[in-house]
Structure formats: C-alpha cells, structure tokens
Short mmCIF file of C-alpha atoms and ligand atoms in Angstrom, two decimals:
data_model
loop_
_atom_site.label_atom_id
_atom_site.label_comp_id
_atom_site.label_asym_id
_atom_site.label_seq_id
_atom_site.Cartn_x
_atom_site.Cartn_y
_atom_site.Cartn_z
CA MET A 18 -10.87 25.80 -18.37
CA ASN A 19 -8.06 25.41 -20.80
CA LEU A 20 -7.83 21.99 -22.47
CA ILE A 21 -5.16 21.08 -25.02
CA CYS A 22 -5.40 17.87 -27.00
CA LEU A 23 -2.84 16.09 -29.16
CA ASP A 24 -4.10 13.41 -31.53
CA ASP A 25 -2.83 12.86 -35.05
CA ASP A 26 -6.26 11.72 -36.15
CA PRO A 27 -8.29 14.86 -37.02
CA ARG A 28 -11.52 12.82 -36.89
CA MET A 29 -11.18 12.88 -33.09
CA GLU A 30 -11.58 16.63 -32.97
CA PRO A 31 -15.38 16.98 -33.38
CA ALA A 32 -16.12 14.33 -30.76
CA LEU A 33 -13.72 15.84 -28.27
CA ARG A 34 -15.05 19.33 -28.85
CA ARG A 35 -18.62 18.17 -28.42
CA PHE A 36 -17.93 16.65 -24.98
CA ALA A 37 -15.53 19.29 -23.76
CA VAL A 38 -17.44 22.38 -24.80
CA ARG A 39 -20.56 21.04 -23.15
CA LEU A 40 -18.56 20.97 -19.92
CA GLY A 41 -17.37 24.53 -20.40
CA HIS A 42 -13.79 23.74 -21.47
CA ALA A 43 -11.96 25.89 -24.03
CA VAL A 44 -10.41 23.35 -26.42
CA ARG A 45 -7.29 23.62 -28.59
CA PHE A 46 -6.75 20.60 -30.79
CA HIS A 47 -3.39 19.69 -32.37
CA THR A 48 -2.54 16.96 -34.82
CA ALA A 49 1.23 17.65 -34.72
CA ALA A 50 3.58 17.42 -31.77
CA ALA A 51 5.48 20.61 -32.62
CA SER A 52 2.46 22.93 -32.47
CA PHE A 53 1.17 21.09 -29.40
CA LYS A 54 4.46 21.72 -27.56
CA THR A 55 4.50 25.40 -28.47
CA ASP A 56 0.92 25.76 -27.28
CA VAL A 57 1.58 23.95 -23.98
CA GLN A 58 4.52 26.23 -23.28
CA ALA A 59 2.59 29.36 -24.21
CA ARG A 60 -0.64 28.67 -22.36
CA SER A 61 -0.06 26.38 -19.34
CA PRO A 62 -3.15 24.23 -19.92
CA ASP A 63 -5.37 22.99 -17.07
CA LEU A 64 -5.88 19.61 -18.68
CA ILE A 65 -4.18 17.66 -21.49
CA VAL A 66 -5.72 14.89 -23.58
CA LEU A 67 -2.99 12.87 -25.24
CA ASP A 68 -3.21 10.12 -27.81
CA LEU A 69 -0.39 7.61 -27.49
CA GLU A 70 -0.15 6.70 -31.19
CA LEU A 71 1.00 9.76 -33.05
CA GLY A 72 2.59 8.56 -36.25
CA GLN A 73 5.93 10.42 -36.28
CA GLU A 74 6.37 10.72 -32.51
CA ASN A 75 4.83 8.60 -29.86
CA GLY A 76 2.89 9.53 -26.76
CA ILE A 77 5.57 8.20 -24.41
CA ASP A 78 8.10 10.72 -25.78
CA ILE A 79 5.49 13.42 -25.25
CA ILE A 80 4.95 12.30 -21.66
CA HIS A 81 8.70 12.60 -21.02
CA TRP A 82 8.73 15.99 -22.70
CA LEU A 83 5.82 17.17 -20.51
CA ALA A 84 7.69 16.02 -17.41
CA GLN A 85 10.84 17.82 -18.49
CA ALA A 86 8.86 20.95 -19.27
CA GLN A 87 7.45 20.67 -15.72
CA THR A 88 3.88 20.79 -16.97
CA ARG A 89 1.48 20.69 -14.07
CA ALA A 90 -1.67 19.84 -16.01
CA PRO A 91 -3.16 16.40 -15.40
CA LEU A 92 -3.39 14.00 -18.34
CA ILE A 93 -6.07 11.92 -19.93
CA LEU A 94 -4.48 9.24 -22.11
CA LEU A 95 -6.08 7.78 -25.24
CA SER A 96 -5.02 4.73 -27.18
CA GLY A 97 -6.32 2.33 -29.73
CA HIS A 98 -3.85 -0.28 -28.52
CA GLY A 99 -5.87 -1.56 -25.60
CA ASP A 100 -5.70 -1.48 -21.84
CA ASP A 101 -2.22 -2.93 -21.25
CA LEU A 102 -0.42 -0.20 -23.14
CA LEU A 103 -2.56 2.45 -21.47
CA ASP A 104 -1.77 1.02 -18.09
CA THR A 105 1.97 1.03 -18.79
CA ALA A 106 1.79 4.61 -20.06
CA ARG A 107 -0.08 5.63 -16.93
CA ARG A 108 2.71 4.20 -14.79
CA ILE A 109 5.36 5.97 -16.87
CA ALA A 110 3.55 9.27 -16.45
CA ARG A 111 3.05 8.82 -12.72
CA ALA A 112 6.68 7.88 -12.25
CA SER A 113 7.59 11.13 -13.98
CA GLY A 114 5.45 13.08 -11.54
CA ILE A 115 2.52 13.69 -13.91
CA GLU A 116 -0.96 13.12 -12.61
CA VAL A 117 -3.10 10.88 -14.82
CA LEU A 118 -6.82 11.48 -14.46
CA GLY A 119 -7.64 8.41 -16.47
CA VAL A 120 -7.04 6.34 -19.56
CA VAL A 121 -9.48 5.77 -22.39
CA SER A 122 -9.43 3.06 -24.99
CA LYS A 123 -10.42 4.59 -28.32
CA GLY A 124 -13.27 2.14 -28.77
CA ARG A 125 -14.85 3.45 -25.59
CA ILE A 126 -14.45 7.21 -26.03
CA VAL A 127 -18.18 7.96 -25.90
CA ARG A 128 -18.62 6.12 -22.65
CA ASP A 129 -15.35 6.85 -20.85
CA LEU A 130 -14.11 10.26 -21.93
CA PRO A 131 -16.93 12.60 -20.76
CA PRO A 132 -16.76 11.54 -17.07
CA LEU A 133 -13.00 12.16 -17.10
CA LEU A 134 -13.40 15.57 -18.70
CA ALA A 135 -15.98 16.38 -16.04
CA ARG A 136 -13.55 15.28 -13.33
CA GLY A 137 -10.84 17.47 -14.83
CA ARG A 138 -13.16 20.41 -14.55
CA CYS A 139 -13.97 19.79 -10.86
CA GLU A 140 -10.36 19.18 -9.91
CA SER A 141 -8.66 22.04 -11.60
CA ALA A 142 -11.18 24.85 -11.47
CA PRO A 143 -13.10 24.90 -8.23
CA ALA A 144 -15.65 27.67 -8.67
CA VAL A 145 -16.64 27.41 -5.02
CA PRO A 146 -13.93 27.11 -2.39
CA VAL A 147 -13.64 23.44 -1.49
CA PRO A 148 -12.28 22.48 1.92
CA VAL A 149 -8.85 21.02 1.25
CA PRO A 150 -8.02 18.05 3.47
CA VAL A 151 -4.84 18.69 5.41
CA PRO A 152 -2.50 15.80 4.56
CA VAL A 153 -1.78 13.85 7.70
CA PRO A 154 1.76 12.48 7.49
CA THR A 155 1.85 8.72 7.74
CA PRO A 156 4.11 7.48 10.53
CA THR A 157 6.66 6.68 7.88
CA GLN A 158 6.67 10.17 6.38
CA ALA A 159 6.62 11.87 9.75
CA ALA A 160 9.51 9.78 10.80
CA GLY A 161 11.55 10.52 7.72
CA ALA A 162 11.86 14.12 8.82
CA GLN A 163 13.43 13.13 12.10
CA LEU A 164 17.14 12.55 12.41
CA LEU A 165 18.01 10.13 15.13
CA THR A 166 21.57 9.19 16.02
CA VAL A 167 22.65 5.70 17.01
CA GLY A 168 23.27 7.03 20.53
CA ASP A 169 19.72 8.46 20.72
CA LEU A 170 18.26 5.19 19.57
CA ALA A 171 20.28 3.10 22.02
CA ARG A 172 19.15 5.39 24.84
CA CYS A 173 15.51 5.20 23.72
CA ILE A 174 15.70 1.40 23.76
CA ARG A 175 17.23 1.44 27.27
CA GLU A 176 14.55 3.85 28.48
CA ASP A 177 11.72 1.62 27.16
CA ARG A 178 10.63 4.19 24.63
CA ILE A 179 9.87 1.54 21.99
CA GLU A 180 6.13 0.97 22.12
CA PRO A 181 3.95 -1.61 20.48
CA TYR A 182 1.15 -0.31 18.26
CA PHE A 183 -1.41 -2.78 16.98
CA GLN A 184 -3.07 -2.88 13.59
CA PRO A 185 -6.27 -4.93 13.37
CA ILE A 186 -6.37 -7.97 11.09
CA VAL A 187 -9.97 -8.85 10.36
CA GLU A 188 -12.32 -11.19 8.57
CA PRO A 189 -13.04 -9.28 5.34
CA GLY A 190 -16.69 -10.39 5.26
CA ASP A 191 -17.93 -9.19 8.63
CA GLY A 192 -14.98 -7.10 9.82
CA ARG A 193 -14.61 -9.24 12.94
CA LEU A 194 -11.23 -8.88 14.68
CA ARG A 195 -9.13 -12.01 14.29
CA GLY A 196 -5.67 -10.80 15.17
CA ALA A 197 -3.35 -7.84 15.13
CA GLU A 198 0.08 -6.99 13.80
CA VAL A 199 2.51 -5.49 16.29
CA LEU A 200 4.25 -2.47 14.75
CA ALA A 201 7.02 -0.64 16.56
CA ARG A 202 6.78 3.03 17.46
CA LEU A 203 9.27 5.24 19.25
CA ARG A 204 7.97 7.76 21.76
CA LEU A 205 10.29 10.76 22.11
CA PRO A 206 10.59 12.55 25.47
CA SER A 207 8.50 15.33 23.86
CA GLY A 208 5.65 12.83 23.50
CA ARG A 209 5.95 12.75 19.73
CA VAL A 210 5.60 9.28 18.26
CA LEU A 211 7.89 8.20 15.42
CA GLY A 212 7.13 5.51 12.86
CA PRO A 213 9.49 2.66 12.03
CA ALA A 214 11.10 4.37 9.02
CA ALA A 215 12.88 6.67 11.47
CA PHE A 216 14.53 3.94 13.46
CA ILE A 217 14.25 0.40 11.99
CA PRO A 218 16.83 0.94 9.22
CA LEU A 219 19.10 2.68 11.74
CA ALA A 220 18.65 -0.14 14.25
CA GLU A 221 19.44 -2.62 11.50
CA SER A 222 22.62 -0.91 10.39
CA ALA A 223 23.79 -0.24 13.95
CA GLY A 224 23.19 -3.81 15.11
CA LEU A 225 20.46 -2.70 17.51
CA LEU A 226 17.54 -4.51 15.92
CA MET A 227 17.53 -7.46 18.29
CA ALA A 228 17.69 -5.17 21.32
CA LEU A 229 14.84 -3.16 19.84
CA SER A 230 12.74 -6.27 19.25
CA GLU A 231 13.45 -7.49 22.78
CA SER A 232 12.27 -4.20 24.18
CA LEU A 233 9.19 -4.18 21.92
CA PHE A 234 8.19 -7.74 22.78
CA ALA A 235 8.66 -7.07 26.50
CA GLY A 236 6.27 -4.15 25.98
CA VAL A 237 3.74 -6.49 24.35
CA LEU A 238 3.89 -8.86 27.30
CA ARG A 239 3.39 -5.99 29.75
CA LEU A 240 0.13 -5.23 27.92
CA LYS A 241 -1.18 -8.76 28.31
CA PRO A 242 -3.90 -7.77 30.83
CA GLN A 243 -5.30 -5.35 28.23
CA LEU A 244 -4.83 -7.83 25.37
CA MET A 245 -6.67 -10.72 27.05
CA PRO A 246 -10.21 -9.23 26.89
CA LEU A 247 -9.80 -8.62 23.13
CA LYS A 248 -9.84 -12.40 22.58
CA LEU A 249 -7.40 -12.14 19.69
CA GLY A 250 -6.82 -15.28 17.68
CA PHE A 251 -3.22 -14.28 17.12
CA LEU A 252 -0.67 -11.52 17.35
CA SER A 253 1.90 -11.21 14.62
CA VAL A 254 5.34 -9.70 15.01
CA ASN A 255 7.98 -8.72 12.46
CA LEU A 256 11.43 -10.26 12.43
CA SER A 257 14.08 -9.19 9.97
CA ALA A 258 16.19 -12.20 9.25
CA ALA A 259 18.79 -10.02 7.51
CA ALA A 260 20.27 -8.58 10.67
CA LEU A 261 19.51 -11.48 12.86
CA ASP A 262 21.39 -13.30 15.53
CA HIS A 263 19.46 -16.52 15.11
CA ASP A 264 19.92 -17.94 18.59
CA ARG A 265 18.83 -14.66 20.12
CA ALA A 266 15.82 -14.52 17.77
CA ILE A 267 14.77 -18.02 18.72
CA ALA A 268 15.06 -17.13 22.40
CA LEU A 269 12.92 -14.08 21.73
CA VAL A 270 10.20 -16.03 19.94
CA ARG A 271 10.25 -18.70 22.62
CA GLY A 272 9.81 -16.07 25.35
CA LEU A 273 6.95 -14.40 23.53
CA LEU A 274 5.21 -17.72 22.85
CA ALA A 275 5.45 -18.70 26.50
CA GLY A 276 4.23 -15.30 27.65
CA LEU A 277 1.25 -15.28 25.29
CA GLN A 278 0.39 -18.93 25.83
CA ASP A 279 -2.98 -18.33 27.53
CA CYS A 280 -3.72 -15.21 25.48
CA CYS A 281 -3.36 -15.89 21.75
CA ARG A 282 -1.29 -17.63 19.13
CA LEU A 283 1.86 -16.04 17.74
CA ALA A 284 2.70 -15.44 14.09
CA VAL A 285 6.15 -14.34 12.95
CA GLU A 286 6.25 -12.21 9.80
CA MET A 287 9.33 -12.33 7.60
CA THR A 288 9.98 -10.83 4.23
CA GLU A 289 10.79 -13.16 1.40
CA THR A 290 14.08 -11.42 0.68
CA ALA A 291 15.13 -12.03 4.26
CA ALA A 292 14.06 -15.64 4.07
CA MET A 293 15.50 -16.64 0.72
CA ALA A 294 14.72 -20.24 -0.06
CA ASP A 295 18.22 -21.34 -0.88
CA SER A 296 19.88 -19.77 2.13
CA PRO A 297 20.67 -22.50 4.69
CA PRO A 298 20.45 -20.05 7.64
CA ALA A 299 16.97 -18.94 6.52
CA ARG A 300 15.87 -22.54 6.23
CA ASP A 301 17.23 -23.28 9.66
CA LEU A 302 15.64 -20.24 11.28
CA THR A 303 12.20 -20.71 9.74
CA ALA A 304 12.17 -24.40 10.63
CA ARG A 305 13.13 -23.63 14.23
CA ILE A 306 10.42 -20.98 14.55
CA SER A 307 7.83 -23.38 13.17
CA LEU A 308 8.90 -26.12 15.53
CA LEU A 309 8.49 -23.79 18.50
CA GLY A 310 4.80 -23.56 17.58
CA ALA A 311 4.62 -20.08 16.08
CA SER A 312 3.07 -19.72 12.68
CA LEU A 313 5.16 -18.21 9.93
CA SER A 314 3.94 -15.48 7.61
CA MET A 315 5.64 -14.37 4.42
CA ASP A 316 5.40 -10.59 4.53
CA ASP A 317 5.17 -8.26 1.51
CA PHE A 318 4.62 -11.13 -0.91
CA GLY A 319 5.27 -10.18 -4.50
CA THR A 320 7.82 -7.45 -3.95
CA GLY A 321 11.07 -9.41 -4.04
CA TYR A 322 12.61 -12.30 -5.91
CA SER A 323 12.43 -16.05 -5.23
CA SER A 324 9.17 -15.61 -3.38
CA ILE A 325 7.38 -18.53 -4.95
CA ARG A 326 10.38 -20.73 -4.40
CA ALA A 327 10.60 -19.63 -0.75
CA LEU A 328 6.91 -20.41 -0.33
CA THR A 329 7.40 -23.94 -1.58
CA GLU A 330 10.63 -24.63 0.28
CA LEU A 331 10.18 -22.93 3.65
CA PRO A 332 7.53 -23.76 6.22
CA PHE A 333 5.29 -20.71 5.78
CA ASP A 334 1.66 -20.98 6.89
CA THR A 335 0.49 -17.56 5.75
CA LEU A 336 1.10 -15.30 2.80
CA LYS A 337 0.63 -11.55 3.19
CA ILE A 338 0.00 -9.90 -0.14
CA ASP A 339 1.97 -6.68 -0.35
CA LEU A 340 -0.14 -3.58 -0.12
CA SER A 341 0.98 -2.34 -3.54
CA PHE A 342 -1.10 -5.10 -5.19
CA VAL A 343 -4.16 -4.07 -3.23
CA SER A 344 -3.74 -0.37 -3.93
CA GLU A 345 -3.36 -1.04 -7.65
CA MET A 346 -6.18 -3.55 -7.98
CA PHE A 347 -8.47 -1.14 -9.78
CA ASP A 348 -5.78 0.26 -12.09
CA SER A 349 -6.12 -2.54 -14.59
CA ALA A 350 -7.77 -5.84 -15.27
CA LYS A 351 -4.30 -7.41 -15.14
CA ALA A 352 -3.72 -6.25 -11.56
CA GLN A 353 -6.96 -7.94 -10.53
CA THR A 354 -5.97 -11.12 -12.31
CA VAL A 355 -2.63 -11.16 -10.51
CA LEU A 356 -4.31 -10.59 -7.17
CA ARG A 357 -6.78 -13.42 -7.76
CA ALA A 358 -3.92 -15.66 -8.88
CA ILE A 359 -1.92 -14.93 -5.71
CA VAL A 360 -4.88 -15.89 -3.55
CA THR A 361 -5.35 -19.08 -5.55
CA LEU A 362 -1.62 -19.86 -5.38
CA GLY A 363 -1.60 -19.35 -1.61
CA HIS A 364 -4.62 -21.58 -1.12
CA SER A 365 -3.25 -24.27 -3.44
CA LEU A 366 -0.15 -24.38 -1.26
CA GLY A 367 -2.33 -24.73 1.82
CA LEU A 368 -1.58 -21.21 3.09
CA LYS A 369 -3.85 -18.62 4.64
CA VAL A 370 -3.89 -15.45 2.60
CA VAL A 371 -3.94 -12.01 4.19
CA ALA A 372 -4.35 -8.87 2.08
CA GLU A 373 -2.60 -5.77 3.41
CA GLY A 374 -3.35 -2.15 2.67
CA VAL A 375 -7.14 -2.38 2.33
CA GLU A 376 -8.34 1.20 2.31
CA THR A 377 -11.69 1.17 0.53
CA GLU A 378 -14.97 -0.65 0.63
CA ALA A 379 -14.57 -1.56 -3.05
CA GLN A 380 -11.21 -3.22 -2.30
CA ARG A 381 -12.78 -5.10 0.60
CA ARG A 382 -15.60 -6.39 -1.62
CA PHE A 383 -13.19 -7.47 -4.33
CA LEU A 384 -11.05 -9.32 -1.78
CA ILE A 385 -14.07 -11.19 -0.44
CA GLU A 386 -14.75 -12.28 -3.98
CA THR A 387 -11.17 -13.55 -4.41
CA GLY A 388 -11.53 -15.63 -1.26
CA ALA A 389 -8.74 -13.91 0.72
CA ASP A 390 -8.96 -15.17 4.29
CA LEU A 391 -8.06 -12.03 6.21
CA ALA A 392 -7.61 -8.35 5.59
CA GLN A 393 -5.60 -5.54 7.14
CA GLY A 394 -5.62 -1.87 6.29
CA PHE A 395 -6.75 1.62 7.12
CA LEU A 396 -10.37 0.68 6.32
CA PHE A 397 -10.40 -1.42 9.50
CA GLY A 398 -7.91 0.59 11.50
CA ARG A 399 -4.48 2.18 11.42
CA PRO A 400 -1.76 0.95 13.74
CA MET A 401 -2.92 2.19 17.17
CA ASP A 402 -2.02 1.94 20.82
CA ILE A 403 -3.70 -0.61 23.03
CA ALA A 404 -6.19 1.92 24.42
CA ALA A 405 -7.40 2.80 20.93
CA LEU A 406 -7.54 -0.86 19.92
CA THR A 407 -9.71 -1.58 22.95
CA ARG A 408 -11.97 1.35 22.13
CA ALA A 409 -12.37 0.13 18.55
CA TYR A 410 -12.56 -3.61 19.07
CA GLY A 411 -12.92 -4.23 22.83
CA PRO A 412 -15.65 -6.30 24.51
CA ALA A 413 -17.95 -3.28 24.91
CA VAL A 414 -17.96 -2.70 21.14
CA VAL A 415 -18.37 -6.39 20.32
CA GLU A 416 -21.29 -6.73 22.78
CA ALA A 417 -22.95 -3.64 21.38
CA ARG A 418 -22.67 -5.12 17.89
CA VAL A 419 -24.05 -8.50 18.94
CA GLY A 420 -26.97 -6.75 20.66
CA LEU A 421 -27.99 -5.01 17.45
CA PRO A 422 -30.94 -6.43 15.55
CA ALA A 423 -29.82 -8.28 12.40
P1 C2E B 22 4.96 -4.01 7.31
O1 C2E B 22 5.36 -5.13 8.18
O2 C2E B 22 4.60 -4.33 5.90
O3 C2E B 22 3.77 -3.30 8.06
C1 C2E B 22 2.64 -2.78 7.45
C2 C2E B 22 2.83 -1.32 7.17
O4 C2E B 22 1.83 -0.92 6.24
C3 C2E B 22 2.64 -0.46 8.41
O5 C2E B 22 3.48 0.69 8.29
C4 C2E B 22 1.21 -0.01 8.26
O6 C2E B 22 0.93 1.22 8.88
C5 C2E B 22 1.09 0.14 6.77
N1 C2E B 22 -0.30 0.00 6.37
C6 C2E B 22 -1.21 -0.85 6.87
N2 C2E B 22 -2.39 -0.70 6.30
C7 C2E B 22 -2.24 0.29 5.38
C8 C2E B 22 -3.15 0.90 4.44
O7 C2E B 22 -4.35 0.58 4.35
N3 C2E B 22 -2.64 1.86 3.64
C9 C2E B 22 -1.33 2.24 3.72
N4 C2E B 22 -0.93 3.21 2.90
N5 C2E B 22 -0.46 1.69 4.60
C10 C2E B 22 -0.92 0.72 5.42
P2 C2E B 22 4.46 1.06 9.47
O8 C2E B 22 3.83 0.83 10.79
O9 C2E B 22 4.98 2.41 9.13
O10 C2E B 22 5.60 -0.03 9.31
C11 C2E B 22 6.44 0.00 8.22
C12 C2E B 22 7.38 -1.17 8.25
O11 C2E B 22 8.31 -1.09 9.35
C13 C2E B 22 6.69 -2.51 8.48
O12 C2E B 22 6.09 -2.88 7.28
C14 C2E B 22 7.85 -3.37 8.90
O13 C2E B 22 8.58 -3.79 7.77
C15 C2E B 22 8.72 -2.40 9.69
N6 C2E B 22 8.52 -2.66 11.11
C16 C2E B 22 7.59 -2.15 11.94
N7 C2E B 22 7.75 -2.65 13.19
C17 C2E B 22 8.80 -3.50 13.14
C18 C2E B 22 9.46 -4.35 14.08
O14 C2E B 22 9.10 -4.45 15.24
N8 C2E B 22 10.52 -5.09 13.64
C19 C2E B 22 10.93 -5.06 12.35
N9 C2E B 22 11.95 -5.82 12.01
N10 C2E B 22 10.33 -4.28 11.42
C20 C2E B 22 9.28 -3.52 11.82
CA1 CA B 23 4.70 -7.03 8.63
CA1 CA B 24 3.69 -6.07 4.89
#
C-alpha cells in the first residue's frame, strides 16, 4: 500500500523505509511540506506518517490542511516532544475527522512504529474479504433519527409507552450484580423502541419531564414482582434538577422509596450542572432527597463545572465517573492519572465511586486496580428490559454460577 511520510529530518528515512518495505508498503518520503502536499493530492495515500516538528511549518497546520483537503488516509503521528503533545495532536486530528492509528515518541520508534505500520496494512488493504460488522445504532443514535412532536410525546406518556430499561451495575472484581440504573425508553405503537435522546430533551423543553418520570417510575413499581428475585442492592433513577418542580420531585422520590421499601434501596442520580453547589434550590432539593433516605449520586462527574465544589457542599454519597474518562483511559498516561485521582478524591470524601462506560476487559482490570467500587457498561450489559435482565442476572444464572467448581 501507499505510504507517504513527512519529516524534516532526513535521518528518519532509512529507518522508516526498513520497517515499511518489510511490510510491503510503497514509501514516499518528504522533508518539505510543499512537496508532501502535492504528493498527497496527486496520489491519495493509504497511510500517512507525520512528524509534528517540521521546522518551518508545524504538524498541527498539516493536520488542519489534511482535514481541509478531505484526506481519508489514517495518520501515524511522530514527535520528539513527548506523550502530552502527541496526545493533544491526536485529539486535534480526531476532532477534524481524521483517524489516528497511533502516536509514536521519537525515542521509541523501533519499538512502537512497526506494529502501527502493520496495523495500517491490515486496516486499509484487506487482501481477503473480512466480514464487516454492521454498526448497530446505539439507542441514542437510533433515536436521533426520529422526529417526535410534543403532542406525540404527551400521548405516549398518557398511553404508558415510557418503559424502564435496566443497566446492570456490578462489582468490578467478580461481576456480581449490585444494582441497576433505570433508563427510560419509549415504545412506539410499531414496537420500535426509542432511546432517551429522542424524547428527554423534548420532554424537558416542553415541561413534560416530571410527567415522564412519574410514568417511568410507576412502570418500575409495576415490575416489582420481577425485580424482587434479582435481590438488587439498589436501583438508581435519573432526575434532572434543571426542569424540576421540586415538590413534585420530592413526592415522586417518596413514592418510589415507599414502593421499593422491601425490594431494594433507591439512589437518585443528578448531574453536577443541575445540582450546582451555590444554587439554593439545588441545595434544598438534594438535602430533602437525602433526608427521605435515598442515596444521592453525582452523575457524569468531570464533564461540567463546579463539580468538586458541589461534591463538597451537597450531600452526595456516590460519584459516577463520566464514561468519557473510562473510554479515554488508554489514550494517555495522563488520562489514567486523572482517573486514579478521581477515585482517590471520591474515596477521600467518603463517597462510593462508580465507573460508567466500561466496555473492555482491560478497562475493568484497570478500574479494579484504581479501587473503583462499582462498574457499569456494555461489558456487563447494555440497558435491557426486565426479561433480559432476569435472563442475564436472575436467580437461575446466579445459582448456576455458585454451583460451578472454583
Ligand atoms: P446517563 O444517565 O449518563 O446514562 C448512561 C448512558 O450511558 C446510557 O445511555 C447508557 O446506555 C450509556 N452507556 C452505558 N454503558 C455504556 C458503555 O459501556 N458504552 C457506551 N458507549 N455507552 C454506555 P442512554 O440510555 O441512551 O441514556 C442517555 C441519557 O439519557 C442518560 O445518561 C440520562 O442522562 C438520560 N436519561 C435516561 N433516562 C432518563 C430519565 O428517566 N430521566 C432523565 N432525566 N434522564 C434520563
Ligand atoms: Ca445516569
Ligand atoms: Ca452518566
């Protein structure tokens, strides 16, 4: 395949050629941006290796130029400036729609570059047809395509079409089910199920969010006979304080707590932006929820402002690390440091720490090492209806697991 490299240091050329040619790549090496650009436009490369320090120009300008030129080739970034700069450049490229296969610090070329060049070869030139996974739209994406009017939504709420889905929250070490987050879904008359992106923002702007939550929570209570055998420690529900009638919200939480009394504890998840520390209504609402006996979880921690202040000033018991931190944990050493620090911060404040968005075994192992208390994510289960939750985590499964030899 066709590889084009831009590096103002000609001493890089022999090393690059040695690795690339061995892998069957045709290499064109440029030390000047002008000839590199002409070549990229003339040949549509399959892979680009780009040094970030270029003397006259810099690699970031080249990244922007590649994006503007709508180059489809993935990038491998090189730099002698260390991991932080490489990580920032990777984000810049990704934000411009350019795929980055990997980044290589110049001191580690021999070790790190060949595997990336080999990956480039597999990904861009499949000699044998490879089965392409059909992308399954996430509920959020699927929902985005659907246009719902306020009238439709109000009718759906009246007709009890808001359904609770449950996403497992587990012990990261042994995967044991500890609780579940209730996530709203809307079932259309056609049977199609929409994710919250299709209706939560609409409900919020149309003043229907409380009615929606009432309908959802009533649905949860109707499922109590199926929830009981799961022996959940807790169920958590989402409340958006932004569009909230506080008295109605308190009544809602009180009703849910009473209904679930002999079943499990209740946690209320709020986002930090909704529960800003210095907002008297937020203080009032969170205190009232706590006093009722529900635990209080700060959702999406790390994505907004004033989060640390809200943690210290409002009665949160749990911190949920936003899934973006988990998904980026292997992008850089810094991301891992931040993740560890969040867990430590949470624990120092006496909070339980839940990591959201755990999709891989490697992420799970890293989280165990950080000491995160609980984990949630596709690795353990997507949001699912009660029948699926029972199939995955019900007594039959638990008994079968216990019966297995250690
Ligand atoms: P959230 O409260 O942060 O809920 C977690 C979201 O992350 C869920 O999306 C879940 O499917 C997704 N998620 C969980 N694990 C993974 C993973 O491993 N990878 C990835 N890529 N995603 C994962 P969902 O169900 O689409 O919900 C989106 C948002 O809608 C929720 O975010 C919450 O803010 C809102 N929402 C859902 N139900 C309600 C509700 O009843 N009331 C309110 N106010 N908001 C709700
Ligand atoms: Ca949540
Ligand atoms: Ca969340």
